Amino acid sequence: MSELLNNLLFLPESASTFAERVDLLHHFVVVTTIVMSLGTGLAALFMFFRYRRRTPAQATEYVVPTLKTEFLFVSVPLVFFLAWFGIGFRDFTWVTTPPKDSMDVYVMGKQWMWKFSYPEGPNGVNVLHVPANRPVRLLITSRDVLHSFYVPAFRIKMDALPGRYTQIWFEATKPGTYQVLCTEYCGLSHSKMLAEVVVLPQEEYDNWIKEQRRGRLQDRQDALADTSLVPPVARMVEQGQVLAGTQGCLKCHSVDGSQHIGPTFLGMYDRVEKLDDGQQIRVDEAYITQSMMDPGAHLVSGYQNVMPTYQGKLQGPETAAIVEYIKSLRTPAVREGASEGPAYDPIQ
Amino acid sequence: MTPSSSLDTAGAAPHGEHHDHHPNYLVDGTTIKSWLLTVDHKRIGLMFLFWVLLFFLVGGIFALLIRIELLTPGPTIMDAMTYNRTFTLHGLVMIFLFMIPAIPAVFGNFMLPLMLGAKDVAFPRLNLASLYIYLAGAVIALWGMLNGGLDTGWTFYTPYSTHTTTTVAPVLFGAFIIGFSSIATGINFIVTCHTMRAPGITWFKMPLFVWAIYATSCIQVLATPVIGLLLVLVTVENLFSFGMFDPARGGDPVLFQHLFWFYSHPAVYIMVLPAFGVMSEVVSTFSRKNIFGYRAVAYSSLGIAFVGFFAWGHHMFVSGQSTFDAGVFGVLTMLVGVFTAIKVFNWIGTVYKGAVDFKTPFAYFCGFLFFTVFGGMTGIALGTVSLDVPWHDTYFVVAHFHFIMVGATIMAFLAALHYWFPKMFGRTYHEGWGLVSAALIILGFNATFIPQFLLGNNGMPRRYYDYPERFQALNVASTAGASLLAFGFIIIALYLAYALVYGKAAGKNPWRSKGYEWQSESPPPTHNFVGPQPTFPEEPHFYVDPKKAEVPDAV
Ligand code: HEM
Ligand SMILES: [Cu+2]
């Protein structure tokens, strides 16, 4: 019965303890709604046939409701609504109150990916591993705009707010892979902000954790080779780091904040620079590229015009890689992709 | 003459002669200037009708573009940025330029003074000003949307709206200006109800449409300043980097949501209460029955207006709001549902023992009943906190608010257009085409939005340019429904345009309605009534056969 309703109503598979509770109430509410709206619709239709106008001038009786009728009109819906609310609120309280023994995972939304990290374990992007039949508490935040973490199969959702942590918990009941969607509009690639939750049986989960901690070289290479897991940007940054060395950028630019022949790369991106001609400019991709190709165009005040042009020496992708590398120096480096071993980085 | 009116006590002069001395409002002055500078509420209502329909067309075209884009996953006819701008434009135009002014500014303006036996609204010049303020705001907002193109959605949630590179400021400024039009119209109606009722029209003898417009105006006047303030704050934040809402500068993004919904939740009742009012008139006229529970219907409008102010938090159940808050807002949401239920039951009671004439407006009433009950009850379902957790911000919510807000309002708008068409233009339309297009529209609407409820159940988030494969079948169904809907609107446009020019003369009261507005000529003369001020000794909606009834004098 419940299975049939789930299919008729297009509900996704229900794979958490909360999902089972939600679905029961869902059926009760939706069936009552359909019955009521068809009921009123049919009542109107029936009355139309029963009380059709016979002559153009036909007059009617004066009918007004008694107090009892109006009372019925109010109390019947109220009883239903409050019953739904009561059950719903009990379940809601349940899902917003994590059990004491739950395992924590930090979740961070960022345009346009989900990052997961365990307080003392691996971290990763767009794939969350959790054990089955164990309460998991999610501590959710965002690095830029609002996002919302939604797992249809678990029937849970919670907004990710910058500068604040929200929490929700779940207990997955079936091993498998479930989709994560972002449900708060967050810009251009909002609909691409997808991730997945991999629910493993407890032993497999323990093995997975051990693998992560051992940090075998093979894993690391696999992770880097697996392009679906590691966003291209991460590889570009590494490439850019190598290039910055081989092309000689680092002879004049430091990456630790100290000033040398040229301005440091650390924190350069998005900084507002004062120029020689008194103007100001915000360092963005365009400015970094221009500075490589035509270093004298906008000279940062306080520095000599000594940098050689790289026009023709760098290919397009190489330029992009260096730009990405400089961008990555904006904040302490964030490792992307599957974990490379015992990682204790704080979530960024 | 009808015993309920003493309109024609003006003298024994036959109708024809009145016409010579009192030309109807359509032909009293034919220069462009006589229209653009008119202070006649009927002409102003008509001009609003023109603009509102134009913006409905614009919003509708964008709706179709959205539906076509969603026909297949991945890019179909536009890129992601264009899509994001398209749904923003659709939402903004439909809500601020169509839905909010549609019924009050057009039919409220036209009918309210007639229904109160007044010569005009209380402040005719302010009334004209509100038209131009509305247009000025519309031009500024549209200009902003086309130059730079806003992509935040109509909700403008921060910090996205303070970070986006698209132009937010002119659009916000435009919306801010439109708010003043809303406030001006609201004040005008409130004062008119208080001061311009003809002798005999006590508060509880006002037609229910007037009650609905009165309750709506109260919301408009009280809530609109809040969004005005909010729009100013966001603009300032945007231009001068204030830190009100942006956490990067110490602000609070959730504060924005509270302020936004504190206006926008009551705003949904600004859109739907006038619709309820229209339907009370329609159901009474076409069942030829007094309203079952007149006072209950009138009070429930005020009730909705009141609790509507305290339910805004139900848009924020998963925003990190405390569990306690969620409970409070959940219960208050249930109360809105109960007030709506009172109306629904009393409308059905009105048909009971009536004499039903199934004309086009009544067809829309049937559609309206279904949309309101289903849309309203899915609203209750959303107010059931644990169920809102998976549904929030998915297509289920999209379907819910289209059912109740668009479905009910469009039904009422079309019902009003057909019901009052003879009054406004003095001509009748083709009833057969009316019924056919009503059927098409109701069918098309269900076909568009029922699949969206299922999409939401299945987990498809709203504002998605692209979607996983498994959502496609339902999206195709929804797009097919939308084209049916568009087809229905085209038919309406055609036969109404035809009726405007070639329609048969309607006569004073083609529906034999007892509504007060039908006691004037069709179309009405410039100052609404000829002769001394009319009086209305009977209740409105009073169809009782005087021989049959021992009429109780109180409800
Ligand atoms: C009667 C006219 C109504 C209108 C015009 C209306 C309109 C809307 C709109 C526009 C939204 C979407 C907000 C957004 O996410 O952008 C919404 C959501 C909601 N409505 Fe209604 N509504 C109406 C009636 C009701 C009723 C009667 C209830 C319940 C008593 C209700 C409960 C809700 C709830 C709980 C939500 C939040 C859903 C969510 O964001 O997840 N609504 N409504
Ligand atoms: Cu997002």
Tab-separated table of C-alpha atoms in Angstrom, chain A:
chain	number	residue	atom	x	y	z
A	1	MET	CA	0.000	0.000	0.000
A	2	SER	CA	2.627	2.443	1.108
A	3	GLU	CA	4.880	1.252	-1.704
A	4	LEU	CA	2.095	1.824	-4.217
A	5	LEU	CA	1.419	5.341	-2.947
A	6	ASN	CA	5.103	6.146	-3.084
A	7	ASN	CA	5.158	5.193	-6.736
A	8	LEU	CA	1.967	7.035	-7.597
A	9	LEU	CA	3.236	10.165	-5.916
A	10	PHE	CA	6.678	9.877	-7.527
A	11	LEU	CA	8.452	9.822	-4.183
A	12	PRO	CA	12.094	8.826	-4.398
A	13	GLU	CA	13.318	5.757	-2.601
A	14	SER	CA	13.180	6.298	1.152
A	15	ALA	CA	16.504	5.502	2.718
A	16	SER	CA	16.589	7.036	6.173
A	17	THR	CA	14.699	6.645	9.409
A	18	PHE	CA	13.286	10.161	8.952
A	19	ALA	CA	12.119	9.347	5.415
A	20	GLU	CA	9.930	6.555	6.748
A	21	ARG	CA	8.219	8.899	9.189
A	22	VAL	CA	7.776	11.664	6.642
A	23	ASP	CA	6.251	9.339	4.082
A	24	LEU	CA	3.503	8.116	6.405
A	25	LEU	CA	2.336	11.632	7.196
A	26	HIS	CA	2.786	12.585	3.554
A	27	HIS	CA	0.315	9.894	2.511
A	28	PHE	CA	-2.217	10.931	5.130
A	29	VAL	CA	-2.007	14.606	4.155
A	30	VAL	CA	-1.982	14.137	0.420
A	31	VAL	CA	-4.832	11.659	0.353
A	32	THR	CA	-6.988	13.943	2.530
A	33	THR	CA	-6.156	16.890	0.278
A	34	ILE	CA	-7.166	15.044	-2.857
A	35	VAL	CA	-10.371	13.765	-1.278
A	36	MET	CA	-11.301	17.235	-0.004
A	37	SER	CA	-10.644	19.094	-3.240
A	38	LEU	CA	-12.413	16.537	-5.381
A	39	GLY	CA	-15.183	16.556	-2.784
A	40	THR	CA	-15.774	20.303	-2.964
A	41	GLY	CA	-15.425	20.262	-6.746
A	42	LEU	CA	-17.977	17.475	-7.099
A	43	ALA	CA	-20.299	19.100	-4.573
A	44	ALA	CA	-20.341	22.237	-6.710
A	45	LEU	CA	-21.006	20.192	-9.828
A	46	PHE	CA	-23.762	18.219	-8.128
A	47	MET	CA	-25.448	21.409	-6.925
A	48	PHE	CA	-25.291	22.802	-10.400
A	49	PHE	CA	-27.327	19.862	-11.705
A	50	ARG	CA	-29.630	19.768	-8.741
A	51	TYR	CA	-30.332	23.515	-8.675
A	52	ARG	CA	-30.186	24.433	-12.343
A	53	ARG	CA	-32.031	27.624	-13.288
A	54	ARG	CA	-35.376	26.730	-14.817
A	55	THR	CA	-36.776	30.112	-15.846
A	56	PRO	CA	-34.866	33.335	-16.426
A	57	ALA	CA	-36.748	35.092	-13.657
A	58	GLN	CA	-36.568	32.320	-11.078
A	59	ALA	CA	-36.149	33.579	-7.530
A	60	THR	CA	-34.652	31.666	-4.662
A	61	GLU	CA	-35.206	30.972	-1.026
A	62	TYR	CA	-33.403	32.920	1.616
A	63	VAL	CA	-30.980	30.462	3.165
A	64	VAL	CA	-28.484	31.354	5.866
A	65	PRO	CA	-26.332	29.064	7.948
A	66	THR	CA	-27.022	28.461	11.587
A	67	LEU	CA	-24.317	29.080	14.102
A	68	LYS	CA	-23.901	25.328	14.337
A	69	THR	CA	-23.136	25.048	10.631
A	70	GLU	CA	-20.523	27.764	10.755
A	71	PHE	CA	-19.006	26.123	13.806
A	72	LEU	CA	-18.747	22.877	11.858
A	73	PHE	CA	-17.106	24.697	8.956
A	74	VAL	CA	-14.430	25.954	11.294
A	75	SER	CA	-13.865	23.003	13.554
A	76	VAL	CA	-13.631	20.125	11.099
A	77	PRO	CA	-10.740	21.571	9.113
A	78	LEU	CA	-9.123	22.873	12.273
A	79	VAL	CA	-9.048	19.412	13.814
A	80	PHE	CA	-7.459	17.934	10.724
A	81	PHE	CA	-4.931	20.722	10.338
A	82	LEU	CA	-3.893	20.620	13.959
A	83	ALA	CA	-3.532	16.847	13.835
A	84	TRP	CA	-1.200	17.135	10.847
A	85	PHE	CA	0.683	19.898	12.496
A	86	GLY	CA	1.073	17.947	15.734
A	87	ILE	CA	2.530	14.900	14.039
A	88	GLY	CA	4.662	17.001	11.720
A	89	PHE	CA	6.063	19.097	14.521
A	90	ARG	CA	6.967	16.029	16.561
A	91	ASP	CA	8.919	14.636	13.586
A	92	PHE	CA	10.524	17.981	12.906
A	93	THR	CA	11.719	18.278	16.484
A	94	TRP	CA	13.144	14.809	16.120
A	95	VAL	CA	15.148	15.620	12.995
A	96	THR	CA	16.488	18.891	14.374
A	97	THR	CA	17.693	17.280	17.609
A	98	PRO	CA	20.694	15.058	16.886
A	99	PRO	CA	21.232	12.104	19.235
A	100	LYS	CA	24.240	12.392	21.529
A	101	ASP	CA	26.093	9.465	19.968
A	102	SER	CA	25.912	10.753	16.406
A	103	MET	CA	28.949	11.042	14.242
A	104	ASP	CA	29.815	14.540	13.009
A	105	VAL	CA	30.532	15.619	9.464
A	106	TYR	CA	31.194	19.188	8.412
A	107	VAL	CA	29.555	20.282	5.199
A	108	MET	CA	30.502	23.409	3.354
A	109	GLY	CA	28.701	24.802	0.324
A	110	LYS	CA	30.681	26.878	-2.117
A	111	GLN	CA	29.826	28.042	-5.602
A	112	TRP	CA	29.371	25.362	-6.953
A	113	MET	CA	30.428	22.320	-4.981
A	114	TRP	CA	29.954	20.606	-1.669
A	115	LYS	CA	32.926	19.953	0.590
A	116	PHE	CA	32.841	17.402	3.345
A	117	SER	CA	35.240	16.873	6.194
A	118	TYR	CA	35.375	14.765	9.311
A	119	PRO	CA	36.668	16.267	12.519
A	120	GLU	CA	39.622	13.890	12.568
A	121	GLY	CA	39.575	12.192	9.254
A	122	PRO	CA	39.716	12.725	5.558
A	123	ASN	CA	38.004	15.461	3.644
A	124	GLY	CA	36.732	15.504	0.106
A	125	VAL	CA	34.657	17.216	-2.511
A	126	ASN	CA	31.218	16.206	-3.755
A	127	VAL	CA	31.307	12.715	-2.253
A	128	LEU	CA	30.275	12.020	1.315
A	129	HIS	CA	30.870	8.572	2.816
A	130	VAL	CA	28.805	7.559	5.827
A	131	PRO	CA	28.106	4.283	7.599
A	132	ALA	CA	24.613	2.785	7.476
A	133	ASN	CA	22.442	2.571	10.591
A	134	ARG	CA	24.362	5.132	12.507
A	135	PRO	CA	23.179	8.663	13.291
A	136	VAL	CA	25.179	11.264	11.416
A	137	ARG	CA	25.032	14.905	12.341
A	138	LEU	CA	25.757	17.408	9.587
A	139	LEU	CA	27.217	20.776	10.543
A	140	ILE	CA	26.519	22.930	7.573
A	141	THR	CA	27.941	26.250	6.492
A	142	SER	CA	28.726	28.170	3.335
A	143	ARG	CA	31.716	30.056	2.091
A	144	ASP	CA	29.957	32.551	-0.156
A	145	VAL	CA	26.206	32.835	-0.724
A	146	LEU	CA	23.261	30.804	0.550
A	147	HIS	CA	22.994	27.180	-0.464
A	148	SER	CA	20.754	24.420	0.781
A	149	PHE	CA	21.793	20.844	1.343
A	150	TYR	CA	19.113	18.445	0.157
A	151	VAL	CA	19.091	14.652	0.011
A	152	PRO	CA	15.710	13.584	-1.425
A	153	ALA	CA	16.147	9.942	-0.446
A	154	PHE	CA	16.651	10.939	3.198
A	155	ARG	CA	13.937	13.654	3.063
A	156	ILE	CA	16.305	16.111	4.734
A	157	LYS	CA	17.263	19.602	3.816
A	158	MET	CA	19.028	22.451	5.587
A	159	ASP	CA	20.243	25.830	4.412
A	160	ALA	CA	23.954	26.588	4.312
A	161	LEU	CA	24.556	30.122	5.564
A	162	PRO	CA	27.819	31.993	5.325
A	163	GLY	CA	29.253	32.831	8.711
A	164	ARG	CA	26.984	30.462	10.568
A	165	TYR	CA	26.552	26.758	11.235
A	166	THR	CA	23.221	25.002	10.940
A	167	GLN	CA	22.653	21.380	11.786
A	168	ILE	CA	20.489	18.447	10.874
A	169	TRP	CA	20.937	14.722	11.309
A	170	PHE	CA	19.948	11.492	9.641
A	171	GLU	CA	20.357	7.775	9.946
A	172	ALA	CA	20.687	6.019	6.615
A	173	THR	CA	18.975	2.659	6.494
A	174	LYS	CA	20.226	1.159	3.238
A	175	PRO	CA	23.718	1.036	1.749
A	176	GLY	CA	23.807	2.678	-1.653
A	177	THR	CA	24.533	5.946	-3.400
A	178	TYR	CA	22.148	8.883	-3.041
A	179	GLN	CA	22.029	12.228	-4.760
A	180	VAL	CA	22.611	15.569	-3.057
A	181	LEU	CA	21.121	18.687	-4.627
A	182	CYS	CA	21.410	22.366	-3.849
A	183	THR	CA	17.973	23.944	-3.410
A	184	GLU	CA	18.783	27.562	-2.696
A	185	TYR	CA	19.427	29.588	-5.820
A	186	CYS	CA	23.139	30.411	-5.777
A	187	GLY	CA	24.007	31.747	-9.192
A	188	LEU	CA	25.088	30.578	-12.594
A	189	SER	CA	25.687	26.888	-11.947
A	190	HIS	CA	23.107	26.392	-9.208
A	191	SER	CA	21.687	23.364	-11.011
A	192	LYS	CA	25.118	21.789	-11.341
A	193	MET	CA	25.810	21.858	-7.643
A	194	LEU	CA	25.327	18.134	-7.230
A	195	ALA	CA	27.033	15.674	-4.949
A	196	GLU	CA	26.418	12.202	-3.644
A	197	VAL	CA	26.196	10.399	-0.342
A	198	VAL	CA	27.714	6.930	-0.355
A	199	VAL	CA	26.239	4.828	2.431
A	200	LEU	CA	28.461	1.882	3.334
A	201	PRO	CA	27.877	-1.018	5.712
A	202	GLN	CA	29.800	-0.415	8.926
A	203	GLU	CA	32.780	-2.754	8.129
A	204	GLU	CA	33.234	-1.323	4.672
A	205	TYR	CA	33.069	2.127	6.114
A	206	ASP	CA	35.757	1.261	8.662
A	207	ASN	CA	37.925	-0.115	5.873
A	208	TRP	CA	37.407	2.997	3.860
A	209	ILE	CA	38.489	5.154	6.772
A	210	LYS	CA	41.605	3.011	7.256
A	211	GLU	CA	42.488	3.295	3.586
A	212	GLN	CA	42.153	7.037	3.871
A	213	ARG	CA	44.472	7.154	6.852
A	214	ARG	CA	47.080	4.906	5.348
A	215	GLY	CA	47.333	7.361	2.532
A	216	ARG	CA	48.932	4.974	0.089
A	217	LEU	CA	50.742	6.535	-2.810
A	218	GLN	CA	48.543	4.555	-5.162
A	219	ASP	CA	45.422	6.193	-3.716
A	220	ARG	CA	46.841	9.573	-4.200
A	221	GLN	CA	47.659	8.914	-7.822
A	222	ASP	CA	44.288	7.327	-8.399
A	223	ALA	CA	42.631	10.350	-6.958
A	224	LEU	CA	44.602	12.696	-9.139
A	225	ALA	CA	43.945	10.582	-12.227
A	226	ASP	CA	40.245	10.407	-11.506
A	227	THR	CA	39.149	13.562	-13.236
A	228	SER	CA	35.544	13.163	-12.186
A	229	LEU	CA	36.513	13.583	-8.576
A	230	VAL	CA	39.101	16.290	-8.761
A	231	PRO	CA	37.899	19.511	-10.309
A	232	PRO	CA	40.224	20.630	-13.103
A	233	VAL	CA	41.040	23.763	-11.167
A	234	ALA	CA	42.936	21.760	-8.579
A	235	ARG	CA	45.205	20.314	-11.217
A	236	MET	CA	45.646	23.679	-12.858
A	237	VAL	CA	46.862	25.116	-9.590
A	238	GLU	CA	49.569	22.477	-9.318
A	239	GLN	CA	50.557	23.026	-12.901
A	240	GLY	CA	50.699	26.754	-12.325
A	241	GLN	CA	52.904	26.298	-9.298
A	242	VAL	CA	55.398	24.317	-11.371
A	243	LEU	CA	55.278	26.861	-14.181
A	244	ALA	CA	55.814	29.800	-11.873
A	245	GLY	CA	59.048	28.130	-10.835
A	246	THR	CA	60.299	27.116	-14.266
A	247	GLN	CA	59.404	30.404	-15.925
A	248	GLY	CA	61.220	32.381	-13.331
A	249	CYS	CA	58.299	34.288	-11.832
A	250	LEU	CA	59.371	33.298	-8.369
A	251	LYS	CA	62.753	34.945	-8.793
A	252	CYS	CA	61.090	38.300	-8.301
A	253	HIS	CA	57.747	37.465	-6.649
A	254	SER	CA	57.544	35.772	-3.284
A	255	VAL	CA	54.630	33.595	-2.210
A	256	ASP	CA	54.958	34.164	1.519
A	257	GLY	CA	54.047	37.801	1.760
A	258	SER	CA	57.516	39.297	1.710
A	259	GLN	CA	58.177	42.053	-0.796
A	260	HIS	CA	60.974	41.456	-3.292
A	261	ILE	CA	61.676	42.897	-6.726
A	262	GLY	CA	57.983	42.535	-7.509
A	263	PRO	CA	54.844	42.412	-5.320
A	264	THR	CA	54.199	39.145	-3.508
A	265	PHE	CA	51.696	36.698	-4.941
A	266	LEU	CA	50.241	35.941	-1.540
A	267	GLY	CA	46.838	37.545	-1.257
A	268	MET	CA	47.391	39.424	-4.500
A	269	TYR	CA	44.209	38.264	-6.155
A	270	ASP	CA	41.276	40.557	-5.436
A	271	ARG	CA	43.550	43.089	-3.747
A	272	VAL	CA	43.168	46.724	-4.684
A	273	GLU	CA	46.520	48.025	-5.917
A	274	LYS	CA	47.566	51.637	-6.089
A	275	LEU	CA	49.087	52.448	-9.425
A	276	ASP	CA	51.885	54.789	-10.367
A	277	ASP	CA	49.502	57.107	-12.155
A	278	GLY	CA	47.462	57.534	-8.983
A	279	GLN	CA	44.622	55.299	-10.072
A	280	GLN	CA	43.503	52.148	-8.334
A	281	ILE	CA	42.860	48.749	-9.817
A	282	ARG	CA	41.398	45.544	-8.463
A	283	VAL	CA	43.543	42.534	-9.250
A	284	ASP	CA	41.483	40.123	-11.268
A	285	GLU	CA	42.177	37.547	-13.944
A	286	ALA	CA	42.334	40.202	-16.630
A	287	TYR	CA	44.842	42.304	-14.741
A	288	ILE	CA	47.093	39.344	-13.916
A	289	THR	CA	47.108	38.250	-17.541
A	290	GLN	CA	47.816	41.734	-18.762
A	291	SER	CA	50.684	42.070	-16.322
A	292	MET	CA	52.272	38.946	-17.763
A	293	MET	CA	51.868	40.041	-21.357
A	294	ASP	CA	52.423	43.795	-21.010
A	295	PRO	CA	54.024	44.372	-17.607
A	296	GLY	CA	54.391	48.126	-18.018
A	297	ALA	CA	50.739	48.813	-18.768
A	298	HIS	CA	49.664	49.376	-15.168
A	299	LEU	CA	52.628	49.717	-12.886
A	300	VAL	CA	51.996	49.180	-9.212
A	301	SER	CA	53.318	52.192	-7.392
A	302	GLY	CA	56.650	51.632	-5.686
A	303	TYR	CA	58.039	49.121	-8.171
A	304	GLN	CA	60.381	49.493	-11.146
A	305	ASN	CA	59.321	48.625	-14.645
A	306	VAL	CA	61.740	45.695	-14.912
A	307	MET	CA	59.596	42.688	-15.608
A	308	PRO	CA	60.053	41.039	-19.012
A	309	THR	CA	57.050	40.303	-21.149
A	310	TYR	CA	55.860	36.726	-21.421
A	311	GLN	CA	53.993	37.382	-24.627
A	312	GLY	CA	54.686	34.378	-26.865
A	313	LYS	CA	56.552	32.517	-24.139
A	314	LEU	CA	53.461	31.163	-22.390
A	315	GLN	CA	50.672	29.257	-24.059
A	316	GLY	CA	47.048	30.007	-23.229
A	317	PRO	CA	46.525	27.126	-20.807
A	318	GLU	CA	49.814	27.896	-19.124
A	319	THR	CA	48.804	31.473	-18.543
A	320	ALA	CA	45.527	30.264	-17.095
A	321	ALA	CA	47.339	27.837	-14.824
A	322	ILE	CA	49.521	30.593	-13.426
A	323	VAL	CA	46.483	32.797	-12.885
A	324	GLU	CA	44.785	29.971	-11.025
A	325	TYR	CA	47.905	29.439	-8.958
A	326	ILE	CA	47.957	33.084	-7.951
A	327	LYS	CA	44.264	32.906	-7.143
A	328	SER	CA	44.864	29.884	-4.938
A	329	LEU	CA	47.205	31.989	-2.861
A	330	ARG	CA	44.328	34.180	-1.821
A	331	THR	CA	43.641	32.125	1.269
A	332	PRO	CA	45.576	29.248	2.794
A	333	ALA	CA	45.515	26.423	0.259
A	334	VAL	CA	42.473	24.187	0.233
A	335	ARG	CA	43.044	20.670	-0.868
A	336	GLU	CA	40.409	19.520	-3.313
A	337	GLY	CA	39.313	16.050	-4.302
A	338	ALA	CA	39.506	12.779	-2.465
A	339	SER	CA	41.717	12.627	0.540
A	340	GLU	CA	45.378	11.864	0.227
A	341	GLY	CA	45.842	10.448	3.651
A	342	PRO	CA	45.433	11.432	7.232
A	343	ALA	CA	44.210	14.907	6.735
A	344	TYR	CA	43.483	17.233	9.582
A	345	ASP	CA	42.920	20.429	7.678
A	346	PRO	CA	40.258	22.620	9.136
A	347	ILE	CA	37.389	23.106	6.747
A	348	GLN	CA	37.864	26.324	4.839
